[in-house]
PDB file of C-alpha atoms in Angstrom:
ATOM      1  CA  MET A   9      11.916  67.340  -0.760  1.00 67.00           C
ATOM      2  CA  ARG A  10      13.178  63.811  -0.361  1.00 80.00           C
ATOM      3  CA  LEU A  11      15.227  62.813   2.671  1.00 87.00           C
ATOM      4  CA  THR A  12      18.151  60.458   2.249  1.00 91.00           C
ATOM      5  CA  LYS A  13      18.259  56.857   3.377  1.00 95.00           C
ATOM      6  CA  GLN A  14      20.843  57.994   5.939  1.00 95.00           C
ATOM      7  CA  THR A  15      18.323  60.333   7.591  1.00 95.00           C
ATOM      8  CA  ASN A  16      15.600  57.686   7.505  1.00 95.00           C
ATOM      9  CA  TYR A  17      17.751  55.138   9.322  1.00 96.00           C
ATOM     10  CA  ALA A  18      19.208  57.717  11.688  1.00 97.00           C
ATOM     11  CA  VAL A  19      15.670  58.417  12.907  1.00 96.00           C
ATOM     12  CA  ARG A  20      14.999  54.679  13.122  1.00 95.00           C
ATOM     13  CA  MET A  21      18.192  54.099  15.107  1.00 96.00           C
ATOM     14  CA  LEU A  22      17.199  56.809  17.567  1.00 97.00           C
ATOM     15  CA  MET A  23      13.708  55.331  17.843  1.00 95.00           C
ATOM     16  CA  TYR A  24      15.221  51.925  18.609  1.00 95.00           C
ATOM     17  CA  CYS A  25      17.407  53.413  21.335  1.00 96.00           C
ATOM     18  CA  ALA A  26      14.424  55.295  22.781  1.00 95.00           C
ATOM     19  CA  ALA A  27      12.284  52.138  22.807  1.00 93.00           C
ATOM     20  CA  ASN A  28      15.160  50.271  24.450  1.00 92.00           C
ATOM     21  CA  ASP A  29      15.460  52.951  27.137  1.00 89.00           C
ATOM     22  CA  GLY A  30      17.556  51.965  30.127  1.00 87.00           C
ATOM     23  CA  HIS A  31      19.619  49.475  28.112  1.00 92.00           C
ATOM     24  CA  LEU A  32      22.485  49.767  25.688  1.00 95.00           C
ATOM     25  CA  SER A  33      21.516  49.008  22.094  1.00 96.00           C
ATOM     26  CA  ARG A  34      23.903  47.122  19.874  1.00 95.00           C
ATOM     27  CA  ILE A  35      24.356  47.910  16.206  1.00 95.00           C
ATOM     28  CA  PRO A  36      23.898  44.256  15.112  1.00 94.00           C
ATOM     29  CA  GLU A  37      20.537  44.164  16.914  1.00 94.00           C
ATOM     30  CA  ILE A  38      19.413  47.431  15.354  1.00 95.00           C
ATOM     31  CA  ALA A  39      20.551  46.276  11.916  1.00 95.00           C
ATOM     32  CA  ARG A  40      18.655  43.008  12.305  1.00 93.00           C
ATOM     33  CA  ALA A  41      15.481  44.811  13.462  1.00 93.00           C
ATOM     34  CA  TYR A  42      15.442  47.029  10.371  1.00 93.00           C
ATOM     35  CA  GLY A  43      16.995  44.649   7.843  1.00 94.00           C
ATOM     36  CA  VAL A  44      19.913  46.948   7.027  1.00 95.00           C
ATOM     37  CA  SER A  45      23.666  46.402   7.062  1.00 96.00           C
ATOM     38  CA  GLU A  46      25.706  47.026  10.209  1.00 96.00           C
ATOM     39  CA  LEU A  47      28.281  48.918   8.145  1.00 96.00           C
ATOM     40  CA  PHE A  48      25.614  51.378   7.005  1.00 96.00           C
ATOM     41  CA  LEU A  49      24.503  51.983  10.606  1.00 96.00           C
ATOM     42  CA  PHE A  50      28.092  52.503  11.753  1.00 95.00           C
ATOM     43  CA  LYS A  51      28.424  55.173   9.051  1.00 95.00           C
ATOM     44  CA  ILE A  52      25.284  56.918  10.341  1.00 95.00           C
ATOM     45  CA  LEU A  53      26.476  56.635  13.930  1.00 95.00           C
ATOM     46  CA  GLN A  54      29.394  59.049  13.427  1.00 95.00           C
ATOM     47  CA  PRO A  55      27.425  62.265  12.768  1.00 96.00           C
ATOM     48  CA  LEU A  56      24.846  61.327  15.421  1.00 97.00           C
ATOM     49  CA  THR A  57      27.598  60.878  18.009  1.00 97.00           C
ATOM     50  CA  LYS A  58      29.382  64.071  16.996  1.00 97.00           C
ATOM     51  CA  ALA A  59      26.114  66.013  17.402  1.00 97.00           C
ATOM     52  CA  GLY A  60      25.494  64.482  20.847  1.00 97.00           C
ATOM     53  CA  LEU A  61      22.317  62.699  19.744  1.00 98.00           C
ATOM     54  CA  VAL A  62      23.789  59.319  20.727  1.00 97.00           C
ATOM     55  CA  GLU A  63      26.550  58.163  23.029  1.00 96.00           C
ATOM     56  CA  THR A  64      28.698  55.128  22.424  1.00 95.00           C
ATOM     57  CA  VAL A  65      29.989  52.840  25.135  1.00 93.00           C
ATOM     58  CA  ARG A  66      33.032  50.836  24.107  1.00 91.00           C
ATOM     59  CA  GLY A  67      34.007  47.401  25.243  1.00 87.00           C
ATOM     60  CA  ARG A  68      32.679  43.889  25.292  1.00 86.00           C
ATOM     61  CA  ASN A  69      29.335  44.917  26.774  1.00 86.00           C
ATOM     62  CA  GLY A  70      29.239  48.224  24.928  1.00 90.00           C
ATOM     63  CA  GLY A  71      26.629  49.694  22.667  1.00 94.00           C
ATOM     64  CA  VAL A  72      24.809  52.920  21.945  1.00 96.00           C
ATOM     65  CA  ARG A  73      22.194  54.948  23.775  1.00 97.00           C
ATOM     66  CA  LEU A  74      20.556  58.302  23.317  1.00 97.00           C
ATOM     67  CA  GLY A  75      22.798  61.252  24.106  1.00 97.00           C
ATOM     68  CA  ARG A  76      19.877  63.119  25.629  1.00 96.00           C
ATOM     69  CA  ASP A  77      16.259  62.475  26.496  1.00 97.00           C
ATOM     70  CA  ALA A  78      14.132  61.333  23.531  1.00 97.00           C
ATOM     71  CA  ALA A  79      11.690  64.156  24.271  1.00 97.00           C
ATOM     72  CA  LYS A  80      14.507  66.634  23.592  1.00 98.00           C
ATOM     73  CA  ILE A  81      15.608  65.244  20.218  1.00 98.00           C
ATOM     74  CA  THR A  82      13.534  66.695  17.393  1.00 98.00           C
ATOM     75  CA  LEU A  83      13.313  65.396  13.867  1.00 97.00           C
ATOM     76  CA  PHE A  84      14.857  68.692  12.792  1.00 97.00           C
ATOM     77  CA  ASP A  85      17.884  67.926  14.990  1.00 97.00           C
ATOM     78  CA  VAL A  86      18.363  64.669  13.101  1.00 97.00           C
ATOM     79  CA  VAL A  87      17.764  66.087   9.636  1.00 96.00           C
ATOM     80  CA  LYS A  88      20.215  68.958  10.031  1.00 94.00           C
ATOM     81  CA  VAL A  89      22.923  66.476  11.108  1.00 96.00           C
ATOM     82  CA  THR A  90      22.351  63.856   8.419  1.00 95.00           C
ATOM     83  CA  GLU A  91      21.394  65.832   5.303  1.00 92.00           C
ATOM     84  CA  ASP A  92      24.142  67.390   3.197  1.00 85.00           C
ATOM     85  CA  SER A  93      22.088  69.915   1.296  1.00 80.00           C
ATOM     86  CA  PHE A  94      18.708  71.566   1.447  1.00 78.00           C
ATOM     87  CA  ALA A  95      19.023  73.076  -2.014  1.00 72.00           C
ATOM     88  CA  MET A  96      15.576  72.614  -3.514  1.00 68.00           C
ATOM     89  CA  ALA A  97      16.633  74.324  -6.719  1.00 66.00           C
ATOM     90  CA  GLU A  98      19.832  75.431  -8.376  1.00 66.00           C
ATOM     91  CA  CYS A  99      19.361  78.974  -7.107  1.00 64.00           C
ATOM     92  CA  PHE A 100      19.722  77.803  -3.490  1.00 61.00           C
ATOM     93  CA  GLU A 101      23.338  76.852  -4.075  1.00 63.00           C
ATOM     94  CA  ASP A 102      25.932  79.599  -3.616  1.00 61.00           C
ATOM     95  CA  GLY A 103      27.625  80.717  -6.814  1.00 57.00           C
ATOM     96  CA  VAL A 104      25.945  78.096  -9.004  1.00 55.00           C
ATOM     97  CA  ALA A 105      22.885  79.885 -10.350  1.00 59.00           C
ATOM     98  CA  GLU A 106      23.114  81.401 -13.809  1.00 69.00           C
ATOM     99  CA  CYS A 107      19.609  82.850 -13.723  1.00 69.00           C
ATOM    100  CA  PRO A 108      19.432  86.666 -14.020  1.00 67.00           C
ATOM    101  CA  LEU A 109      16.479  86.666 -11.587  1.00 65.00           C
ATOM    102  CA  VAL A 110      18.322  84.876  -8.779  1.00 64.00           C
ATOM    103  CA  ASP A 111      18.226  87.890  -6.439  1.00 66.00           C
ATOM    104  CA  SER A 112      14.606  88.839  -7.100  1.00 69.00           C
ATOM    105  CA  CYS A 113      12.848  85.622  -8.032  1.00 73.00           C
ATOM    106  CA  GLY A 114       9.440  84.746  -6.636  1.00 77.00           C
ATOM    107  CA  LEU A 115      10.165  81.026  -7.001  1.00 79.00           C
ATOM    108  CA  ASN A 116      13.234  81.296  -4.798  1.00 75.00           C
ATOM    109  CA  ALA A 117      11.227  83.098  -2.088  1.00 78.00           C
ATOM    110  CA  ALA A 118       8.378  80.555  -2.281  1.00 85.00           C
ATOM    111  CA  LEU A 119      10.755  77.603  -2.019  1.00 83.00           C
ATOM    112  CA  ARG A 120      12.553  79.161   0.954  1.00 84.00           C
ATOM    113  CA  LYS A 121       9.211  79.693   2.692  1.00 90.00           C
ATOM    114  CA  ALA A 122       8.221  76.077   1.999  1.00 89.00           C
ATOM    115  CA  LEU A 123      11.562  74.791   3.285  1.00 89.00           C
ATOM    116  CA  ASN A 124      11.233  76.829   6.488  1.00 92.00           C
ATOM    117  CA  ALA A 125       7.700  75.472   7.019  1.00 95.00           C
ATOM    118  CA  PHE A 126       9.089  71.946   6.552  1.00 93.00           C
ATOM    119  CA  PHE A 127      11.755  72.639   9.194  1.00 94.00           C
ATOM    120  CA  ASP A 128       9.149  74.095  11.573  1.00 96.00           C
ATOM    121  CA  VAL A 129       7.041  70.920  11.358  1.00 96.00           C
ATOM    122  CA  LEU A 130      10.091  68.706  11.929  1.00 96.00           C
ATOM    123  CA  ALA A 131      10.979  70.790  14.981  1.00 97.00           C
ATOM    124  CA  ASP A 132       7.519  70.058  16.430  1.00 97.00           C
ATOM    125  CA  TYR A 133       8.091  66.275  16.560  1.00 97.00           C
ATOM    126  CA  THR A 134      10.476  64.430  18.853  1.00 97.00           C
ATOM    127  CA  ILE A 135      11.838  60.906  18.857  1.00 96.00           C
ATOM    128  CA  ASP A 136       9.726  60.372  21.974  1.00 95.00           C
ATOM    129  CA  ASP A 137       6.589  61.362  20.014  1.00 95.00           C
ATOM    130  CA  LEU A 138       7.354  58.765  17.351  1.00 92.00           C
ATOM    131  CA  VAL A 139       7.978  55.987  19.874  1.00 91.00           C
ATOM    132  CA  LYS A 140       4.941  56.739  22.018  1.00 90.00           C
ATOM    133  CA  ALA A 141       2.702  56.823  18.923  1.00 87.00           C
ATOM    134  CA  ARG A 142       3.349  53.082  18.453  1.00 84.00           C
ATOM    135  CA  PRO A 143       2.485  51.124  21.609  1.00 79.00           C
ATOM    136  CA  GLN A 144       3.756  47.889  20.025  1.00 82.00           C
ATOM    137  CA  ILE A 145       7.116  49.300  18.942  1.00 84.00           C
ATOM    138  CA  ASN A 146       9.157  47.174  21.371  1.00 79.00           C
ATOM    139  CA  PHE A 147       7.509  43.998  20.090  1.00 79.00           C
ATOM    140  CA  LEU A 148       7.854  45.066  16.448  1.00 82.00           C
ATOM    141  CA  LEU A 149      11.559  45.779  16.928  1.00 83.00           C
ATOM    142  CA  GLY A 150      12.166  42.478  18.700  1.00 78.00           C
ATOM    143  CA  LEU A 151      12.841  44.110  22.063  1.00 80.00           C
ATOM    144  CA  ASP A 152       9.907  42.336  23.734  1.00 72.00           C
ATOM    145  CA  GLU A 153       9.010  38.702  23.229  1.00 66.00           C
ATOM    146  CA  PHE A 154       5.254  39.236  23.365  1.00 61.00           C
ATOM    147  CA  PRO A 155       3.031  42.055  22.090  1.00 60.00           C
ATOM    148  CA  PRO A 156       1.489  44.263  24.754  1.00 61.00           C
ATOM    149  CA  ALA A 157      -1.903  43.112  25.989  1.00 60.00           C
ATOM    150  CA  GLU A 158      -4.801  44.776  24.242  1.00 56.00           C
ATOM    151  CA  LEU A 159      -6.305  47.688  26.130  1.00 47.00           C
ATOM    152  CA  SER A 160      -9.496  46.961  27.970  1.00 46.00           C
ATOM    153  CA  PRO A 161     -12.421  49.321  27.252  1.00 49.00           C
ATOM    154  CA  LEU A 162     -11.626  51.135  30.511  1.00 50.00           C
ATOM    155  CA  GLN A 163      -7.995  51.704  29.435  1.00 51.00           C
ATOM    156  CA  ALA A 164      -8.711  52.640  25.833  1.00 49.00           C
ATOM    157  CA  PRO A 165      -8.079  56.308  25.044  1.00 53.00           C
ATOM    158  CA  ALA A 166     -11.169  58.436  24.572  1.00 51.00           C
ATOM    159  CA  ALA A 167     -12.017  59.282  20.985  1.00 46.00           C
TER     160      ALA A 167
END
């Protein structure tokens, strides 16, 4: 399965907002950080706002922020809002299949099982997980001027 560019950047937008926690994020800043057009991000913003994943604040000092805690937004939440179809084969689409085996096909059952496993894995990861996995994310996104200091041997996580 291949996710759309819209889903990819929706996750990235949420990661930016999570990394910029406590501040409003502005679409031009997010667009600049990822090298994508502002218009494209505004398009993505609509379904995210409607689903409550982000909130918008209007006005001169407005921007966007997460609609709920980053630890409570799963990748599955994002995917189900931004993807139009999960039809992995023609037989997944209602009324389209011409195959006589559509109701008793082993391929259909296998693909459904694979799709459900994919959804289960996405549900196990949150935006918070993605942000915390990259200690330099704020620097990489241009939110911090300097990279975080390297961990001393006493601070380094145990292997």
